[in-house]
Amino acid sequence: MGQFSVAVDTISDSIAVKGMFCAFKLGLIEAKVRVYADMSLMNNDRGLENVLLIAGFAAIKDGQIRSEAEADAYSAYCLEALNDSSLEWFRKCGMFWGATTGARAGEVWGEFEDRVIAAMAKERR
């Protein structure tokens, strides 16, 4: 079911990981909007609407969304990820990688996860 499902399923089926990936992916999209759009679009709810709209179009293109009900559910899920303060770090990491690499979420999520796990392992020593 598209890039989102494949990338996340290879990592974990947990809801928490899927939320982290969603926030990361939305951060990548937000970085692109900030680079290519008028910055004033990001100063209010219009900016978030643009991010959600682009995420929705990407999900349709990837075959994740096949009905209006799925589109509504996906939008609600993405909005929840954007508003969850515990996921803000993942969104900001996505913004950083989107601004510096230009890569798609599925392409860099594995690398991102590996780096986070490695950093956590170092802290535990």
PDB file of C-alpha atoms in Angstrom:
ATOM      1  CA  MET A   1       0.000   0.000   0.000  1.00  0.00           C
ATOM      2  CA  GLY A   2       2.392   2.686  -1.079  1.00  0.00           C
ATOM      3  CA  GLN A   3       5.645   4.040   0.170  1.00  0.00           C
ATOM      4  CA  PHE A   4       4.319   4.874   3.662  1.00  0.00           C
ATOM      5  CA  SER A   5       3.202   1.339   4.442  1.00  0.00           C
ATOM      6  CA  VAL A   6       6.233  -0.390   2.960  1.00  0.00           C
ATOM      7  CA  ALA A   7       8.721   1.825   4.775  1.00  0.00           C
ATOM      8  CA  VAL A   8       6.966   1.544   8.113  1.00  0.00           C
ATOM      9  CA  ASP A   9       6.234  -2.183   7.870  1.00  0.00           C
ATOM     10  CA  THR A  10       9.926  -2.913   7.430  1.00  0.00           C
ATOM     11  CA  ILE A  11      10.607  -1.113  10.699  1.00  0.00           C
ATOM     12  CA  SER A  12       7.728  -1.996  12.954  1.00  0.00           C
ATOM     13  CA  ASP A  13       3.992  -2.361  13.022  1.00  0.00           C
ATOM     14  CA  SER A  14       3.621  -0.258  16.152  1.00  0.00           C
ATOM     15  CA  ILE A  15       1.280   2.703  16.131  1.00  0.00           C
ATOM     16  CA  ALA A  16       3.980   4.843  17.758  1.00  0.00           C
ATOM     17  CA  VAL A  17       6.473   4.215  14.947  1.00  0.00           C
ATOM     18  CA  LYS A  18       3.844   4.945  12.311  1.00  0.00           C
ATOM     19  CA  GLY A  19       3.107   8.257  14.055  1.00  0.00           C
ATOM     20  CA  MET A  20       6.824   9.097  14.106  1.00  0.00           C
ATOM     21  CA  PHE A  21       7.126   8.286  10.412  1.00  0.00           C
ATOM     22  CA  CYS A  22       4.046  10.358   9.594  1.00  0.00           C
ATOM     23  CA  ALA A  23       5.464  13.365  11.473  1.00  0.00           C
ATOM     24  CA  PHE A  24       8.826  12.877   9.738  1.00  0.00           C
ATOM     25  CA  LYS A  25       7.133  12.702   6.326  1.00  0.00           C
ATOM     26  CA  LEU A  26       5.070  15.816   7.057  1.00  0.00           C
ATOM     27  CA  GLY A  27       8.279  17.595   8.047  1.00  0.00           C
ATOM     28  CA  LEU A  28       9.806  16.694   4.680  1.00  0.00           C
ATOM     29  CA  ILE A  29       6.757  18.130   2.939  1.00  0.00           C
ATOM     30  CA  GLU A  30       6.830  21.248   5.096  1.00  0.00           C
ATOM     31  CA  ALA A  31      10.479  21.801   4.168  1.00  0.00           C
ATOM     32  CA  LYS A  32       9.555  21.673   0.478  1.00  0.00           C
ATOM     33  CA  VAL A  33       6.693  24.125   0.979  1.00  0.00           C
ATOM     34  CA  ARG A  34       9.033  26.488   2.815  1.00  0.00           C
ATOM     35  CA  VAL A  35      11.644  26.252   0.044  1.00  0.00           C
ATOM     36  CA  TYR A  36       9.347  26.610  -2.957  1.00  0.00           C
ATOM     37  CA  ALA A  37       6.430  28.675  -1.648  1.00  0.00           C
ATOM     38  CA  ASP A  38       5.950  32.121  -0.220  1.00  0.00           C
ATOM     39  CA  MET A  39       7.097  31.996   3.414  1.00  0.00           C
ATOM     40  CA  SER A  40       4.015  33.919   4.504  1.00  0.00           C
ATOM     41  CA  LEU A  41       2.047  30.756   3.677  1.00  0.00           C
ATOM     42  CA  MET A  42       3.624  29.053   6.685  1.00  0.00           C
ATOM     43  CA  ASN A  43       2.772  31.756   9.227  1.00  0.00           C
ATOM     44  CA  ASN A  44      -0.779  30.602   9.854  1.00  0.00           C
ATOM     45  CA  ASP A  45      -3.105  27.655   9.399  1.00  0.00           C
ATOM     46  CA  ARG A  46      -2.845  28.033   5.605  1.00  0.00           C
ATOM     47  CA  GLY A  47       0.663  26.607   5.735  1.00  0.00           C
ATOM     48  CA  LEU A  48      -0.502  23.526   7.584  1.00  0.00           C
ATOM     49  CA  GLU A  49      -3.369  23.154   5.134  1.00  0.00           C
ATOM     50  CA  ASN A  50      -0.841  23.172   2.284  1.00  0.00           C
ATOM     51  CA  VAL A  51       1.251  20.486   3.989  1.00  0.00           C
ATOM     52  CA  LEU A  52      -1.818  18.305   4.592  1.00  0.00           C
ATOM     53  CA  LEU A  53      -3.044  18.825   1.034  1.00  0.00           C
ATOM     54  CA  ILE A  54       0.305  17.798  -0.462  1.00  0.00           C
ATOM     55  CA  ALA A  55       0.505  14.790   1.872  1.00  0.00           C
ATOM     56  CA  GLY A  56      -2.968  13.770   0.728  1.00  0.00           C
ATOM     57  CA  PHE A  57      -2.057  14.062  -2.946  1.00  0.00           C
ATOM     58  CA  ALA A  58       1.104  12.005  -2.349  1.00  0.00           C
ATOM     59  CA  ALA A  59      -0.913   9.323  -0.565  1.00  0.00           C
ATOM     60  CA  ILE A  60      -3.382   9.191  -3.465  1.00  0.00           C
ATOM     61  CA  LYS A  61      -0.507   8.914  -5.936  1.00  0.00           C
ATOM     62  CA  ASP A  62       1.095   6.111  -3.886  1.00  0.00           C
ATOM     63  CA  GLY A  63      -2.210   4.234  -3.831  1.00  0.00           C
ATOM     64  CA  GLN A  64      -2.772   4.590  -0.090  1.00  0.00           C
ATOM     65  CA  ILE A  65      -6.037   6.448  -0.543  1.00  0.00           C
ATOM     66  CA  ARG A  66      -8.729   4.931  -2.711  1.00  0.00           C
ATOM     67  CA  SER A  67     -11.910   6.501  -1.359  1.00  0.00           C
ATOM     68  CA  GLU A  68     -13.236   9.651   0.234  1.00  0.00           C
ATOM     69  CA  ALA A  69     -13.493   7.853   3.582  1.00  0.00           C
ATOM     70  CA  GLU A  70      -9.816   6.852   3.403  1.00  0.00           C
ATOM     71  CA  ALA A  71      -8.914  10.444   2.494  1.00  0.00           C
ATOM     72  CA  ASP A  72     -10.798  11.752   5.517  1.00  0.00           C
ATOM     73  CA  ALA A  73      -9.150   9.207   7.815  1.00  0.00           C
ATOM     74  CA  TYR A  74      -5.678   9.956   6.417  1.00  0.00           C
ATOM     75  CA  SER A  75      -6.198  13.713   6.808  1.00  0.00           C
ATOM     76  CA  ALA A  76      -7.306  13.265  10.408  1.00  0.00           C
ATOM     77  CA  TYR A  77      -4.302  11.018  11.097  1.00  0.00           C
ATOM     78  CA  CYS A  78      -1.868  13.549   9.599  1.00  0.00           C
ATOM     79  CA  LEU A  79      -3.486  16.433  11.480  1.00  0.00           C
ATOM     80  CA  GLU A  80      -3.187  14.466  14.699  1.00  0.00           C
ATOM     81  CA  ALA A  81       0.515  13.849  13.998  1.00  0.00           C
ATOM     82  CA  LEU A  82       1.052  17.572  13.327  1.00  0.00           C
ATOM     83  CA  ASN A  83      -0.643  18.526  16.585  1.00  0.00           C
ATOM     84  CA  ASP A  84       1.054  15.901  18.765  1.00  0.00           C
ATOM     85  CA  SER A  85       3.825  17.730  20.617  1.00  0.00           C
ATOM     86  CA  SER A  86       5.607  14.439  21.345  1.00  0.00           C
ATOM     87  CA  LEU A  87       6.127  14.002  17.578  1.00  0.00           C
ATOM     88  CA  GLU A  88       7.465  17.510  16.936  1.00  0.00           C
ATOM     89  CA  TRP A  89      11.082  16.308  17.076  1.00  0.00           C
ATOM     90  CA  PHE A  90      10.396  13.847  14.249  1.00  0.00           C
ATOM     91  CA  ARG A  91       8.694  16.559  12.179  1.00  0.00           C
ATOM     92  CA  LYS A  92      11.681  18.851  12.652  1.00  0.00           C
ATOM     93  CA  CYS A  93      14.067  16.044  11.667  1.00  0.00           C
ATOM     94  CA  GLY A  94      12.004  15.553   8.526  1.00  0.00           C
ATOM     95  CA  MET A  95      12.207  19.285   7.829  1.00  0.00           C
ATOM     96  CA  PHE A  96      15.978  19.199   8.254  1.00  0.00           C
ATOM     97  CA  TRP A  97      16.450  16.241   5.939  1.00  0.00           C
ATOM     98  CA  GLY A  98      13.994  17.614   3.406  1.00  0.00           C
ATOM     99  CA  ALA A  99      15.799  20.940   3.313  1.00  0.00           C
ATOM    100  CA  THR A 100      19.297  19.459   3.152  1.00  0.00           C
ATOM    101  CA  THR A 101      18.898  16.322   1.039  1.00  0.00           C
ATOM    102  CA  GLY A 102      15.752  16.759  -1.008  1.00  0.00           C
ATOM    103  CA  ALA A 103      15.045  13.067  -0.469  1.00  0.00           C
ATOM    104  CA  ARG A 104      11.652  11.430  -0.097  1.00  0.00           C
ATOM    105  CA  ALA A 105      10.534  10.108   3.284  1.00  0.00           C
ATOM    106  CA  GLY A 106      10.788   6.434   2.399  1.00  0.00           C
ATOM    107  CA  GLU A 107      14.294   6.897   1.049  1.00  0.00           C
ATOM    108  CA  VAL A 108      15.705   8.376   4.239  1.00  0.00           C
ATOM    109  CA  TRP A 109      13.562   6.859   7.003  1.00  0.00           C
ATOM    110  CA  GLY A 110      15.773   3.765   7.315  1.00  0.00           C
ATOM    111  CA  GLU A 111      18.897   5.901   7.586  1.00  0.00           C
ATOM    112  CA  PHE A 112      17.146   8.158  10.077  1.00  0.00           C
ATOM    113  CA  GLU A 113      16.086   5.203  12.229  1.00  0.00           C
ATOM    114  CA  ASP A 114      19.595   3.713  12.138  1.00  0.00           C
ATOM    115  CA  ARG A 115      21.118   6.996  13.307  1.00  0.00           C
ATOM    116  CA  VAL A 116      18.600   7.392  16.127  1.00  0.00           C
ATOM    117  CA  ILE A 117      19.173   3.811  17.313  1.00  0.00           C
ATOM    118  CA  ALA A 118      22.962   4.257  17.134  1.00  0.00           C
ATOM    119  CA  ALA A 119      22.755   7.503  19.124  1.00  0.00           C
ATOM    120  CA  MET A 120      20.569   5.856  21.750  1.00  0.00           C
ATOM    121  CA  ALA A 121      22.993   2.927  22.018  1.00  0.00           C
ATOM    122  CA  LYS A 122      25.880   5.344  22.630  1.00  0.00           C
ATOM    123  CA  GLU A 123      23.925   7.093  25.389  1.00  0.00           C
ATOM    124  CA  ARG A 124      23.259   3.804  27.160  1.00  0.00           C
ATOM    125  CA  ARG A 125      26.980   2.982  27.416  1.00  0.00           C
TER     126      ARG A 125
END
